[in-house]
Amino acid sequence: MKKHILYILLFAVVLGSCRKSDGPLDVDLSKYNADNYAPDPVIDKWLTDSLNLPYNIQTVYRFERNLTDAVRNISPIELNRVLPIMQAVRNVFLKPYEKVAGTTFIKQLTPKQFVLYGSPSYNDNGSIVLGTADGGRRVVLYELNSMNFANGEDVRRKMRTIHHEFTHIINQNVAIPPAFEQTSKADYTADWTGAANTAAVAKELGFISQYSRSSFGEDFAEMVAHLLVQGQVWFNNYVNTTASAAAQTALRRKEKEVKDYFKTYFNIDFNTLQAEVQKVLKESYGVVDPADVSQTLPNWLLNNRVNTITYDPSAAHYTTYGSSAAFTTVYNNYKNAMSTLNARNLNYIQFVFSDATTMIFRANYTNPASGASFNADYNFKFVANGTTGLTTFTKQIPEPSTTGNYSNAAGIASSFEQVILPYLTNRQFIADWLPTTLPASSPLFRTFGGFYVNGTPANYFYGPIVLK
Amino acid sequence: MESLFKNFFERWGYGFYMQFDGQDGVKMLSDFSNATATTFKASTYRIKYVMNTSLIFDTYNYITTLQDPGASVNGGTNANGLQSDIEFEYLRSTPDSVILIGKRYRNYLYLIKASAAEKTSFENGGYLTAMNKLKNYFVAGFPHIVLNQGGTEKKIEMWINNSTKVVDGDYLTPQQSLLSAASGFAFGIDGAYFSNGLVSEGVRFRGIKWKTDTEMVAYDSAGTEYKVGLSPAPLTLLHLAVGAKFRLQANFRTIYPGTSTLGSAIVGQYVNNLHNAYSGFTFVGGALTFTFDIANRRLTVTGWHTQTAGAAIGTGGWNTVYLQLYQGCQRGIYIYACIRTSNTSIGGKRICTEPDGRSW
């Protein structure tokens, strides 16, 4: 068969050379079929000076059918969007890598061709392609015309695509360690756009995005892109708001493997790289980190960071920020009961969190006969939900000691058992930053905290937080 | 240069004014919207040999709006847009025109050289003025082309639809049948171009233009001009247009102003009882469509109803079709044959009255 083809080719060549009627071809090849378009004095100059010369990167922004899917309708980019997107590529992608991983690294590995299109590329199933990376050398970006560069989140979304694609290129140089694939191996599916794969489902399976489920290669790239561009706070929130412990473990394991990969194979400190990307996004594009969901009072309690919360009704902050009428009644009932039953005067009460599961209810009182003040301690166990703040107190029986504050407590236990014990153990509470009149923007935010009765926000107590 | 752009379905047409600067730069106006008719937009183009000499609009401009695959951009469908082109290959040229054809959807692009006066007008907001002038002309009266063929005067009435950019030409034969033709049209500075040509009574009209400030003429490919008359009342009687051009449609929970009491009761029986489980089921959308088949003297009544919010008429729901023959139509009065049916599912209502007044 091979011989046959060779014969035909030879025959064609011979035939061609015999045609004497052809004169010498008088074609100036520098003009024939020329595609030397006139460079734009601003756009093309910047692209040449800032990307082509230093990094050997070509930017194809004028419509080229053959660099995209030829059967699809794709629109070219608007002229005024070329520079903003490529400046973002330089600032958010090239520069951080150059600074952290070194000039050689980025010059060697960066895609050498960026192809820009204005419209999305529609898939048959209605989803759209935002970008592709081909052969480690070309990145194609879509949907640039609808981008609002004044909106940092828009820039973030597009830069995530670029970091995602670049991760593929890195992976083509050093393959993803096989261990990475094992973490979520059972849950990868080609039908990642299917109705069953909602964002919530993907999250509960331990994936950073729906697209992550398509394959471990995409999972890896999505992990890198989200960690770098969305930031660590966002990632931690994502993990912390995952209900399934297995998903949290999977996400944390994959995070570690991603970071190890960069360190082991490229000697890149991923956290430094992440900080660089975040710095430019925040300084140049005005993005802000989301509120850290781990910074909740229940999380502080569970992490054993809080020492005490004190309720002293005479304190000035109850005048400034208000107090709960329902709880004031509880407190006064206790005070009156102590006076009547125990002949002692209540000064204030305190919630002492001695560890992540123990709360000591402490009453400070004065003996009117001597004028001396004492503390009475009653131990509780508590369980708190880090996300919802739902907290339940149960009495610890017996008390851990019979001396000191516990001895004092035994002496005035009747008033405690009449008022405080049922109040704390007969209901569920929500631990939160209270009072609600103190906004998150206030410098005093998170210096006060307390509990309100689950479902009855008007029944609450709070006080200044003393940390450990 | 001025260009005329013919869109898919060989119907829609769009007009552009393009200034090519010879340095790959092009500035455009378009009759796509009032805004695009007054504000120039700059982009690039290039001439490239790709199997044939090609003109490629290689950055985004108004012409790309038609090609954009995003439905929200141009009112087309996602992934397809309006099925238009941005790459055109050379077909032929005349002394004042270059004719190109789209590489993908085979839309024609006619580049017609603009005169100095037209250039000045385009650059000074004249395009929108011209568009409004023509639209107003069609609002003020009922324009028709007057065609003299062998001593017989024929009037071809024109209707334009500014949103679909379609012009209809209706000719009422002496036998009172309506012949309707359609073409896309694009606004020019001195009239309108019919993209595919409006073919009526053997003549392919290529456009209409202002002869004087108030009078228009139509012209064919040879340049022959035909008078355009303006009638105060439509030449095409509605009952002749029904079936030939139009069908009647009543929409979900809507009785249009002007509907008679009896008409409201009949139509309302359907459209106003879809949402309230009158039939035992609750619907969120529906329409009642009367389609007349003139040749076969049939009226098809289609009741469409859906439980999918936002579904387009005729899709994503159910159609109940009822066919009725009619004996004829004189001056808009239809005489129906009565077909005995045992179908009482339509709410048990009488649905037919015999000519002698018996109803059942």
PDB file of N, CA and C in Angstrom, chain A residues 263-328:
ATOM      1  N   LYS A 263       5.327  23.258  45.718  1.00  0.00           N
ATOM      2  CA  LYS A 263       6.565  23.331  46.481  1.00  0.00           C
ATOM      3  C   LYS A 263       7.546  22.267  45.983  1.00  0.00           C
ATOM      4  N   THR A 264       7.034  21.059  45.817  1.00  0.00           N
ATOM      5  CA  THR A 264       7.920  19.936  45.496  1.00  0.00           C
ATOM      6  C   THR A 264       8.517  20.053  44.100  1.00  0.00           C
ATOM      7  N   TYR A 265       7.664  20.379  43.132  1.00  0.00           N
ATOM      8  CA  TYR A 265       8.145  20.294  41.742  1.00  0.00           C
ATOM      9  C   TYR A 265       8.645  21.615  41.192  1.00  0.00           C
ATOM     10  N   PHE A 266       8.195  22.717  41.767  1.00  0.00           N
ATOM     11  CA  PHE A 266       8.614  24.012  41.209  1.00  0.00           C
ATOM     12  C   PHE A 266       9.222  24.938  42.256  1.00  0.00           C
ATOM     13  N   ASN A 267       9.297  24.438  43.496  1.00  0.00           N
ATOM     14  CA  ASN A 267       9.819  25.235  44.605  1.00  0.00           C
ATOM     15  C   ASN A 267       9.097  26.576  44.714  1.00  0.00           C
ATOM     16  N   ILE A 268       7.793  26.525  44.526  1.00  0.00           N
ATOM     17  CA  ILE A 268       6.999  27.735  44.663  1.00  0.00           C
ATOM     18  C   ILE A 268       6.235  27.660  45.971  1.00  0.00           C
ATOM     19  N   ASP A 269       6.390  28.710  46.785  1.00  0.00           N
ATOM     20  CA  ASP A 269       5.579  28.774  47.997  1.00  0.00           C
ATOM     21  C   ASP A 269       4.190  29.261  47.599  1.00  0.00           C
ATOM     22  N   PHE A 270       3.261  28.339  47.647  1.00  0.00           N
ATOM     23  CA  PHE A 270       1.927  28.642  47.131  1.00  0.00           C
ATOM     24  C   PHE A 270       1.285  29.800  47.890  1.00  0.00           C
ATOM     25  N   ASN A 271       1.513  29.847  49.205  1.00  0.00           N
ATOM     26  CA  ASN A 271       0.886  30.912  49.988  1.00  0.00           C
ATOM     27  C   ASN A 271       1.405  32.284  49.589  1.00  0.00           C
ATOM     28  N   THR A 272       2.699  32.355  49.258  1.00  0.00           N
ATOM     29  CA  THR A 272       3.263  33.631  48.818  1.00  0.00           C
ATOM     30  C   THR A 272       2.661  34.030  47.480  1.00  0.00           C
ATOM     31  N   LEU A 273       2.554  33.046  46.598  1.00  0.00           N
ATOM     32  CA  LEU A 273       1.965  33.305  45.287  1.00  0.00           C
ATOM     33  C   LEU A 273       0.522  33.786  45.436  1.00  0.00           C
ATOM     34  N   GLN A 274      -0.200  33.110  46.315  1.00  0.00           N
ATOM     35  CA  GLN A 274      -1.585  33.475  46.589  1.00  0.00           C
ATOM     36  C   GLN A 274      -1.664  34.910  47.115  1.00  0.00           C
ATOM     37  N   ALA A 275      -0.759  35.255  48.001  1.00  0.00           N
ATOM     38  CA  ALA A 275      -0.762  36.607  48.569  1.00  0.00           C
ATOM     39  C   ALA A 275      -0.493  37.646  47.491  1.00  0.00           C
ATOM     40  N   GLU A 276       0.410  37.326  46.556  1.00  0.00           N
ATOM     41  CA  GLU A 276       0.713  38.265  45.466  1.00  0.00           C
ATOM     42  C   GLU A 276      -0.514  38.494  44.576  1.00  0.00           C
ATOM     43  N   VAL A 277      -1.163  37.396  44.222  1.00  0.00           N
ATOM     44  CA  VAL A 277      -2.353  37.506  43.367  1.00  0.00           C
ATOM     45  C   VAL A 277      -3.426  38.313  44.090  1.00  0.00           C
ATOM     46  N   GLN A 278      -3.625  37.995  45.369  1.00  0.00           N
ATOM     47  CA  GLN A 278      -4.641  38.700  46.145  1.00  0.00           C
ATOM     48  C   GLN A 278      -4.302  40.184  46.288  1.00  0.00           C
ATOM     49  N   LYS A 279      -3.020  40.474  46.431  1.00  0.00           N
ATOM     50  CA  LYS A 279      -2.595  41.861  46.627  1.00  0.00           C
ATOM     51  C   LYS A 279      -2.979  42.703  45.415  1.00  0.00           C
ATOM     52  N   VAL A 280      -2.648  42.202  44.230  1.00  0.00           N
ATOM     53  CA  VAL A 280      -2.936  43.012  43.045  1.00  0.00           C
ATOM     54  C   VAL A 280      -4.442  43.088  42.795  1.00  0.00           C
ATOM     55  N   LEU A 281      -5.159  42.013  43.081  1.00  0.00           N
ATOM     56  CA  LEU A 281      -6.613  42.049  42.898  1.00  0.00           C
ATOM     57  C   LEU A 281      -7.241  43.075  43.833  1.00  0.00           C
ATOM     58  N   LYS A 282      -6.722  43.141  45.049  1.00  0.00           N
ATOM     59  CA  LYS A 282      -7.301  44.064  46.025  1.00  0.00           C
ATOM     60  C   LYS A 282      -6.877  45.497  45.742  1.00  0.00           C
ATOM     61  N   GLU A 283      -5.599  45.671  45.390  1.00  0.00           N
ATOM     62  CA  GLU A 283      -5.107  47.040  45.220  1.00  0.00           C
ATOM     63  C   GLU A 283      -5.528  47.628  43.883  1.00  0.00           C
ATOM     64  N   SER A 284      -5.509  46.834  42.824  1.00  0.00           N
ATOM     65  CA  SER A 284      -5.784  47.402  41.494  1.00  0.00           C
ATOM     66  C   SER A 284      -7.225  47.219  41.055  1.00  0.00           C
ATOM     67  N   TYR A 285      -7.901  46.199  41.574  1.00  0.00           N
ATOM     68  CA  TYR A 285      -9.241  45.933  41.077  1.00  0.00           C
ATOM     69  C   TYR A 285     -10.309  46.007  42.155  1.00  0.00           C
ATOM     70  N   GLY A 286      -9.868  46.373  43.365  1.00  0.00           N
ATOM     71  CA  GLY A 286     -10.838  46.676  44.417  1.00  0.00           C
ATOM     72  C   GLY A 286     -11.667  45.516  44.901  1.00  0.00           C
ATOM     73  N   VAL A 287     -11.178  44.289  44.770  1.00  0.00           N
ATOM     74  CA  VAL A 287     -11.958  43.184  45.323  1.00  0.00           C
ATOM     75  C   VAL A 287     -11.746  43.131  46.837  1.00  0.00           C
ATOM     76  N   VAL A 288     -12.717  42.610  47.518  1.00  0.00           N
ATOM     77  CA  VAL A 288     -12.591  42.477  48.967  1.00  0.00           C
ATOM     78  C   VAL A 288     -12.830  41.026  49.366  1.00  0.00           C
ATOM     79  N   ASP A 289     -12.164  40.635  50.428  1.00  0.00           N
ATOM     80  CA  ASP A 289     -12.372  39.281  50.937  1.00  0.00           C
ATOM     81  C   ASP A 289     -13.764  39.184  51.547  1.00  0.00           C
ATOM     82  N   PRO A 290     -14.399  38.028  51.438  1.00  0.00           N
ATOM     83  CA  PRO A 290     -15.675  37.862  52.133  1.00  0.00           C
ATOM     84  C   PRO A 290     -15.444  37.826  53.643  1.00  0.00           C
ATOM     85  N   ALA A 291     -16.518  38.057  54.391  1.00  0.00           N
ATOM     86  CA  ALA A 291     -16.397  37.952  55.844  1.00  0.00           C
ATOM     87  C   ALA A 291     -16.022  36.510  56.191  1.00  0.00           C
ATOM     88  N   ASP A 292     -15.094  36.380  57.116  1.00  0.00           N
ATOM     89  CA  ASP A 292     -14.609  35.050  57.480  1.00  0.00           C
ATOM     90  C   ASP A 292     -15.642  34.352  58.352  1.00  0.00           C
ATOM     91  N   VAL A 293     -16.233  33.294  57.782  1.00  0.00           N
ATOM     92  CA  VAL A 293     -17.291  32.637  58.546  1.00  0.00           C
ATOM     93  C   VAL A 293     -16.768  31.917  59.778  1.00  0.00           C
ATOM     94  N   SER A 294     -15.459  31.716  59.844  1.00  0.00           N
ATOM     95  CA  SER A 294     -14.936  31.052  61.042  1.00  0.00           C
ATOM     96  C   SER A 294     -14.891  32.038  62.211  1.00  0.00           C
ATOM     97  N   GLN A 295     -15.002  33.344  61.890  1.00  0.00           N
ATOM     98  CA  GLN A 295     -14.967  34.355  62.947  1.00  0.00           C
ATOM     99  C   GLN A 295     -16.356  34.551  63.532  1.00  0.00           C
ATOM    100  N   THR A 296     -16.901  33.464  64.068  1.00  0.00           N
ATOM    101  CA  THR A 296     -18.182  33.559  64.743  1.00  0.00           C
ATOM    102  C   THR A 296     -17.950  33.245  66.205  1.00  0.00           C
ATOM    103  N   LEU A 297     -18.851  33.722  67.036  1.00  0.00           N
ATOM    104  CA  LEU A 297     -18.691  33.448  68.460  1.00  0.00           C
ATOM    105  C   LEU A 297     -18.681  31.942  68.751  1.00  0.00           C
ATOM    106  N   PRO A 298     -19.590  31.167  68.152  1.00  0.00           N
ATOM    107  CA  PRO A 298     -19.525  29.723  68.444  1.00  0.00           C
ATOM    108  C   PRO A 298     -18.187  29.106  68.044  1.00  0.00           C
ATOM    109  N   ASN A 299     -17.614  29.590  66.928  1.00  0.00           N
ATOM    110  CA  ASN A 299     -16.304  29.057  66.548  1.00  0.00           C
ATOM    111  C   ASN A 299     -15.229  29.449  67.550  1.00  0.00           C
ATOM    112  N   TRP A 300     -15.331  30.670  68.050  1.00  0.00           N
ATOM    113  CA  TRP A 300     -14.369  31.095  69.074  1.00  0.00           C
ATOM    114  C   TRP A 300     -14.508  30.215  70.315  1.00  0.00           C
ATOM    115  N   LEU A 301     -15.768  29.931  70.657  1.00  0.00           N
ATOM    116  CA  LEU A 301     -15.997  29.093  71.844  1.00  0.00           C
ATOM    117  C   LEU A 301     -15.439  27.689  71.615  1.00  0.00           C
ATOM    118  N   LEU A 302     -15.729  27.155  70.419  1.00  0.00           N
ATOM    119  CA  LEU A 302     -15.293  25.787  70.126  1.00  0.00           C
ATOM    120  C   LEU A 302     -13.774  25.708  70.039  1.00  0.00           C
ATOM    121  N   ASN A 303     -13.140  26.813  69.650  1.00  0.00           N
ATOM    122  CA  ASN A 303     -11.684  26.825  69.566  1.00  0.00           C
ATOM    123  C   ASN A 303     -11.044  27.299  70.871  1.00  0.00           C
ATOM    124  N   ASN A 304     -11.888  27.408  71.917  1.00  0.00           N
ATOM    125  CA  ASN A 304     -11.384  27.721  73.253  1.00  0.00           C
ATOM    126  C   ASN A 304     -10.634  29.056  73.280  1.00  0.00           C
ATOM    127  N   ARG A 305     -11.191  30.039  72.591  1.00  0.00           N
ATOM    128  CA  ARG A 305     -10.522  31.333  72.584  1.00  0.00           C
ATOM    129  C   ARG A 305     -11.103  32.292  73.616  1.00  0.00           C
ATOM    130  N   VAL A 306     -12.363  32.039  74.005  1.00  0.00           N
ATOM    131  CA  VAL A 306     -13.032  32.980  74.912  1.00  0.00           C
ATOM    132  C   VAL A 306     -12.790  32.557  76.345  1.00  0.00           C
ATOM    133  N   ASN A 307     -12.445  33.563  77.161  1.00  0.00           N
ATOM    134  CA  ASN A 307     -12.288  33.269  78.582  1.00  0.00           C
ATOM    135  C   ASN A 307     -13.609  33.540  79.300  1.00  0.00           C
ATOM    136  N   THR A 308     -14.074  34.799  79.310  1.00  0.00           N
ATOM    137  CA  THR A 308     -15.303  35.101  80.040  1.00  0.00           C
ATOM    138  C   THR A 308     -16.196  36.050  79.259  1.00  0.00           C
ATOM    139  N   ILE A 309     -17.484  35.947  79.551  1.00  0.00           N
ATOM    140  CA  ILE A 309     -18.457  36.964  79.155  1.00  0.00           C
ATOM    141  C   ILE A 309     -19.163  37.361  80.448  1.00  0.00           C
ATOM    142  N   THR A 310     -19.127  38.656  80.763  1.00  0.00           N
ATOM    143  CA  THR A 310     -19.636  39.119  82.048  1.00  0.00           C
ATOM    144  C   THR A 310     -20.918  39.914  81.858  1.00  0.00           C
ATOM    145  N   TYR A 311     -21.913  39.585  82.706  1.00  0.00           N
ATOM    146  CA  TYR A 311     -23.143  40.375  82.690  1.00  0.00           C
ATOM    147  C   TYR A 311     -23.241  41.110  84.010  1.00  0.00           C
ATOM    148  N   ASP A 312     -22.977  42.415  83.947  1.00  0.00           N
ATOM    149  CA  ASP A 312     -23.105  43.270  85.131  1.00  0.00           C
ATOM    150  C   ASP A 312     -24.078  44.376  84.748  1.00  0.00           C
ATOM    151  N   PRO A 313     -25.326  44.292  85.248  1.00  0.00           N
ATOM    152  CA  PRO A 313     -26.363  45.220  84.755  1.00  0.00           C
ATOM    153  C   PRO A 313     -26.029  46.684  84.990  1.00  0.00           C
ATOM    154  N   SER A 314     -25.075  46.958  85.895  1.00  0.00           N
ATOM    155  CA  SER A 314     -24.763  48.363  86.152  1.00  0.00           C
ATOM    156  C   SER A 314     -23.815  48.942  85.099  1.00  0.00           C
ATOM    157  N   ALA A 315     -23.266  48.065  84.203  1.00  0.00           N
ATOM    158  CA  ALA A 315     -22.278  48.533  83.228  1.00  0.00           C
ATOM    159  C   ALA A 315     -22.912  49.501  82.228  1.00  0.00           C
ATOM    160  N   ALA A 316     -22.091  50.449  81.766  1.00  0.00           N
ATOM    161  CA  ALA A 316     -22.598  51.537  80.904  1.00  0.00           C
ATOM    162  C   ALA A 316     -23.080  51.021  79.553  1.00  0.00           C
ATOM    163  N   HIS A 317     -22.481  49.902  79.055  1.00  0.00           N
ATOM    164  CA  HIS A 317     -22.847  49.490  77.692  1.00  0.00           C
ATOM    165  C   HIS A 317     -24.302  49.049  77.585  1.00  0.00           C
ATOM    166  N   TYR A 318     -24.918  48.683  78.707  1.00  0.00           N
ATOM    167  CA  TYR A 318     -26.334  48.307  78.598  1.00  0.00           C
ATOM    168  C   TYR A 318     -27.206  49.536  78.394  1.00  0.00           C
ATOM    169  N   THR A 319     -26.710  50.691  78.854  1.00  0.00           N
ATOM    170  CA  THR A 319     -27.421  51.935  78.577  1.00  0.00           C
ATOM    171  C   THR A 319     -27.218  52.322  77.118  1.00  0.00           C
ATOM    172  N   THR A 320     -25.964  52.171  76.639  1.00  0.00           N
ATOM    173  CA  THR A 320     -25.642  52.585  75.274  1.00  0.00           C
ATOM    174  C   THR A 320     -26.315  51.698  74.235  1.00  0.00           C
ATOM    175  N   TYR A 321     -26.162  50.370  74.404  1.00  0.00           N
ATOM    176  CA  TYR A 321     -26.615  49.462  73.344  1.00  0.00           C
ATOM    177  C   TYR A 321     -27.917  48.736  73.678  1.00  0.00           C
ATOM    178  N   GLY A 322     -28.438  48.971  74.879  1.00  0.00           N
ATOM    179  CA  GLY A 322     -29.711  48.359  75.237  1.00  0.00           C
ATOM    180  C   GLY A 322     -29.545  46.991  75.873  1.00  0.00           C
ATOM    181  N   SER A 323     -30.596  46.538  76.514  1.00  0.00           N
ATOM    182  CA  SER A 323     -30.566  45.207  77.122  1.00  0.00           C
ATOM    183  C   SER A 323     -31.920  44.556  76.950  1.00  0.00           C
ATOM    184  N   SER A 324     -31.971  43.263  77.252  1.00  0.00           N
ATOM    185  CA  SER A 324     -33.182  42.495  77.018  1.00  0.00           C
ATOM    186  C   SER A 324     -34.069  42.553  78.262  1.00  0.00           C
ATOM    187  N   ALA A 325     -35.316  43.001  78.093  1.00  0.00           N
ATOM    188  CA  ALA A 325     -36.252  43.076  79.214  1.00  0.00           C
ATOM    189  C   ALA A 325     -36.496  41.686  79.786  1.00  0.00           C
ATOM    190  N   ALA A 326     -36.591  40.691  78.884  1.00  0.00           N
ATOM    191  CA  ALA A 326     -36.879  39.330  79.334  1.00  0.00           C
ATOM    192  C   ALA A 326     -35.751  38.816  80.220  1.00  0.00           C
ATOM    193  N   PHE A 327     -34.517  39.076  79.807  1.00  0.00           N
ATOM    194  CA  PHE A 327     -33.417  38.561  80.625  1.00  0.00           C
ATOM    195  C   PHE A 327     -33.241  39.379  81.895  1.00  0.00           C
ATOM    196  N   THR A 328     -33.531  40.682  81.820  1.00  0.00           N
ATOM    197  CA  THR A 328     -33.431  41.513  83.032  1.00  0.00           C
ATOM    198  C   THR A 328     -34.351  40.954  84.113  1.00  0.00           C
TER     199      THR A 328
END
